[in-house]
Amino acid sequence: MKLYLDTANVAEIRELAWLVDGVTTNPSLVAREGRPFRDVLREICAIVKGPVSAEVISLDRDGMVREARELAAVAANVVVKIPMTEAGMQAVQVLSRDGITTNVTLVFSANQALLAAKCGATYVSPFVGRIDDAGGDGMAVVNEILTVYGQYEFRTEVIVASVRHPGHVLQAALLGAPIATVPYDVLKKLFGHPLTDAGIARFLRDWQQVPSA
Ligand code: G3P
């Protein structure tokens, strides 16, 4: 299973670059940084060798295709994030034929994921946390998408996104999702367990009883 870091914060990315397989950003995450988008993207792509998702802002097909080509020119590992709309899927079809990698974002149903795959999306991002927030079951949607993709051997990869807690990561792993994109604070929590801390404290305390040579 691949783990991506869901952030546009360069300090967070530098700290965890040794571990993560890629990075995803979105306009809200970029806005938090208070820096020009292209500068941030160029810096992230220099730190991380794996795929780095960067989102278009246009809503019409030609605007999205134009923006996507500009973003793809920033670095070889840029993946262009395209919103799940009819115009977005037309753009994905064009970009896919041009060999530009895409991540279809704001996916909330298996039918949307089906269309994204049919249009040639490289990745699809179901937003599990936002589905849960709306009273649905985000991981059930992921399960449906994985089942549909398996039936037809689509090559589109599922990125479990809008991850809110370690339980989401575990559920994604149990379902065999190929990728989860995880915020910094959630990723840091994956290292820890209270019994690990207690165990280290006990070992260090007992070590004091070992006679020195
Ligand atoms: O990558 C998309 C994801 O960041 C959205 O997360 O927490 O804003 O729903 P959230």
Coordinates of N, CA, C and O and ligand atoms in Angstrom, one line a residue, residues 6-7 24-26 28-29 32 55 81 105 125 127 129-130 133 161-164 181 183, ligand 1:
D6 N -1.0 14.4 2.4 CA -2.0 15.3 1.9 C -1.8 16.7 2.5 O -2.3 17.1 3.5
T7 N -0.9 17.4 1.8 CA -0.5 18.8 2.4 C 0.2 19.5 1.3 O 0.7 18.9 0.3
T24 N -0.4 14.9 -2.2 CA -1.5 15.5 -2.9 C -1.8 16.8 -2.3 O -1.6 17.0 -1.1
T25 N -2.1 17.8 -3.1 CA -2.5 19.1 -2.7 C -3.9 19.4 -3.2 O -4.4 18.7 -4.0
N26 N -4.5 20.5 -2.7 CA -5.8 21.0 -3.2 C -5.8 22.5 -3.0 O -4.9 23.0 -2.3
S28 N -7.5 24.5 -1.2 CA -7.6 24.9 0.2 C -6.2 24.8 0.9 O -5.8 25.7 1.6
L29 N -5.6 23.6 0.6 CA -4.3 23.4 1.3 C -3.2 24.4 0.8 O -2.4 24.9 1.5
R32 N -3.5 27.9 2.4 CA -3.0 28.0 3.7 C -1.5 28.4 3.8 O -1.0 28.9 4.7
E55 N -4.1 20.8 -8.5 CA -5.4 20.9 -9.0 C -5.6 22.1 -9.9 O -5.1 23.2 -9.6
K81 N -4.9 17.3 -11.0 CA -6.2 17.0 -10.3 C -7.3 17.7 -11.1 O -7.2 18.9 -11.3
T105 N -10.8 14.2 -8.8 CA -11.0 14.6 -7.4 C -12.5 14.9 -7.1 O -13.3 15.0 -8.1
S125 N -10.0 9.9 -6.7 CA -9.9 10.2 -5.2 C -11.3 10.3 -4.6 O -11.9 11.3 -4.6
F127 N -13.6 10.9 -1.5 CA -13.4 11.7 -0.2 C -14.1 11.0 0.9 O -15.2 11.4 1.2
G129 N -13.8 11.1 4.3 CA -14.2 11.9 5.4 C -15.4 12.7 5.1 O -16.4 12.8 6.0
R130 N -15.5 13.3 3.9 CA -16.6 14.2 3.6 C -17.9 13.3 3.4 O -19.0 13.8 3.7
D133 N -19.0 12.7 6.9 CA -19.6 13.9 7.4 C -21.0 14.1 7.0 O -21.8 14.7 7.7
A161 N -9.0 9.5 -0.1 CA -8.7 10.8 0.3 C -9.7 11.3 1.3 O -10.6 10.6 1.7
S162 N -9.4 12.6 1.8 CA -10.2 13.1 2.9 C -10.2 12.2 4.1 O -11.2 11.9 4.8
V163 N -9.0 11.7 4.4 CA -8.7 10.8 5.5 C -8.6 11.7 6.8 O -8.0 12.7 6.8
R164 N -9.4 11.3 7.8 CA -9.5 12.1 9.0 C -8.9 11.5 10.3 O -8.6 12.2 11.2
T181 N -4.1 8.9 0.9 CA -3.4 10.2 1.1 C -3.8 10.7 2.4 O -5.0 10.9 2.7
P183 N -3.3 13.3 5.9 CA -2.8 14.6 6.5 C -1.6 14.3 7.4 O -1.5 13.2 8.1
Ligands
G3P1 O1 -7.1 15.5 -0.9 C1 -8.4 15.8 -0.7 C2 -8.6 16.0 0.8 O2 -7.5 16.7 1.3 C3 -9.8 16.6 1.3 O3 -9.7 16.4 2.7 O4 -10.3 16.9 5.0 O5 -10.7 18.7 3.3 O6 -12.1 16.6 3.3 P1 -10.8 17.2 3.6

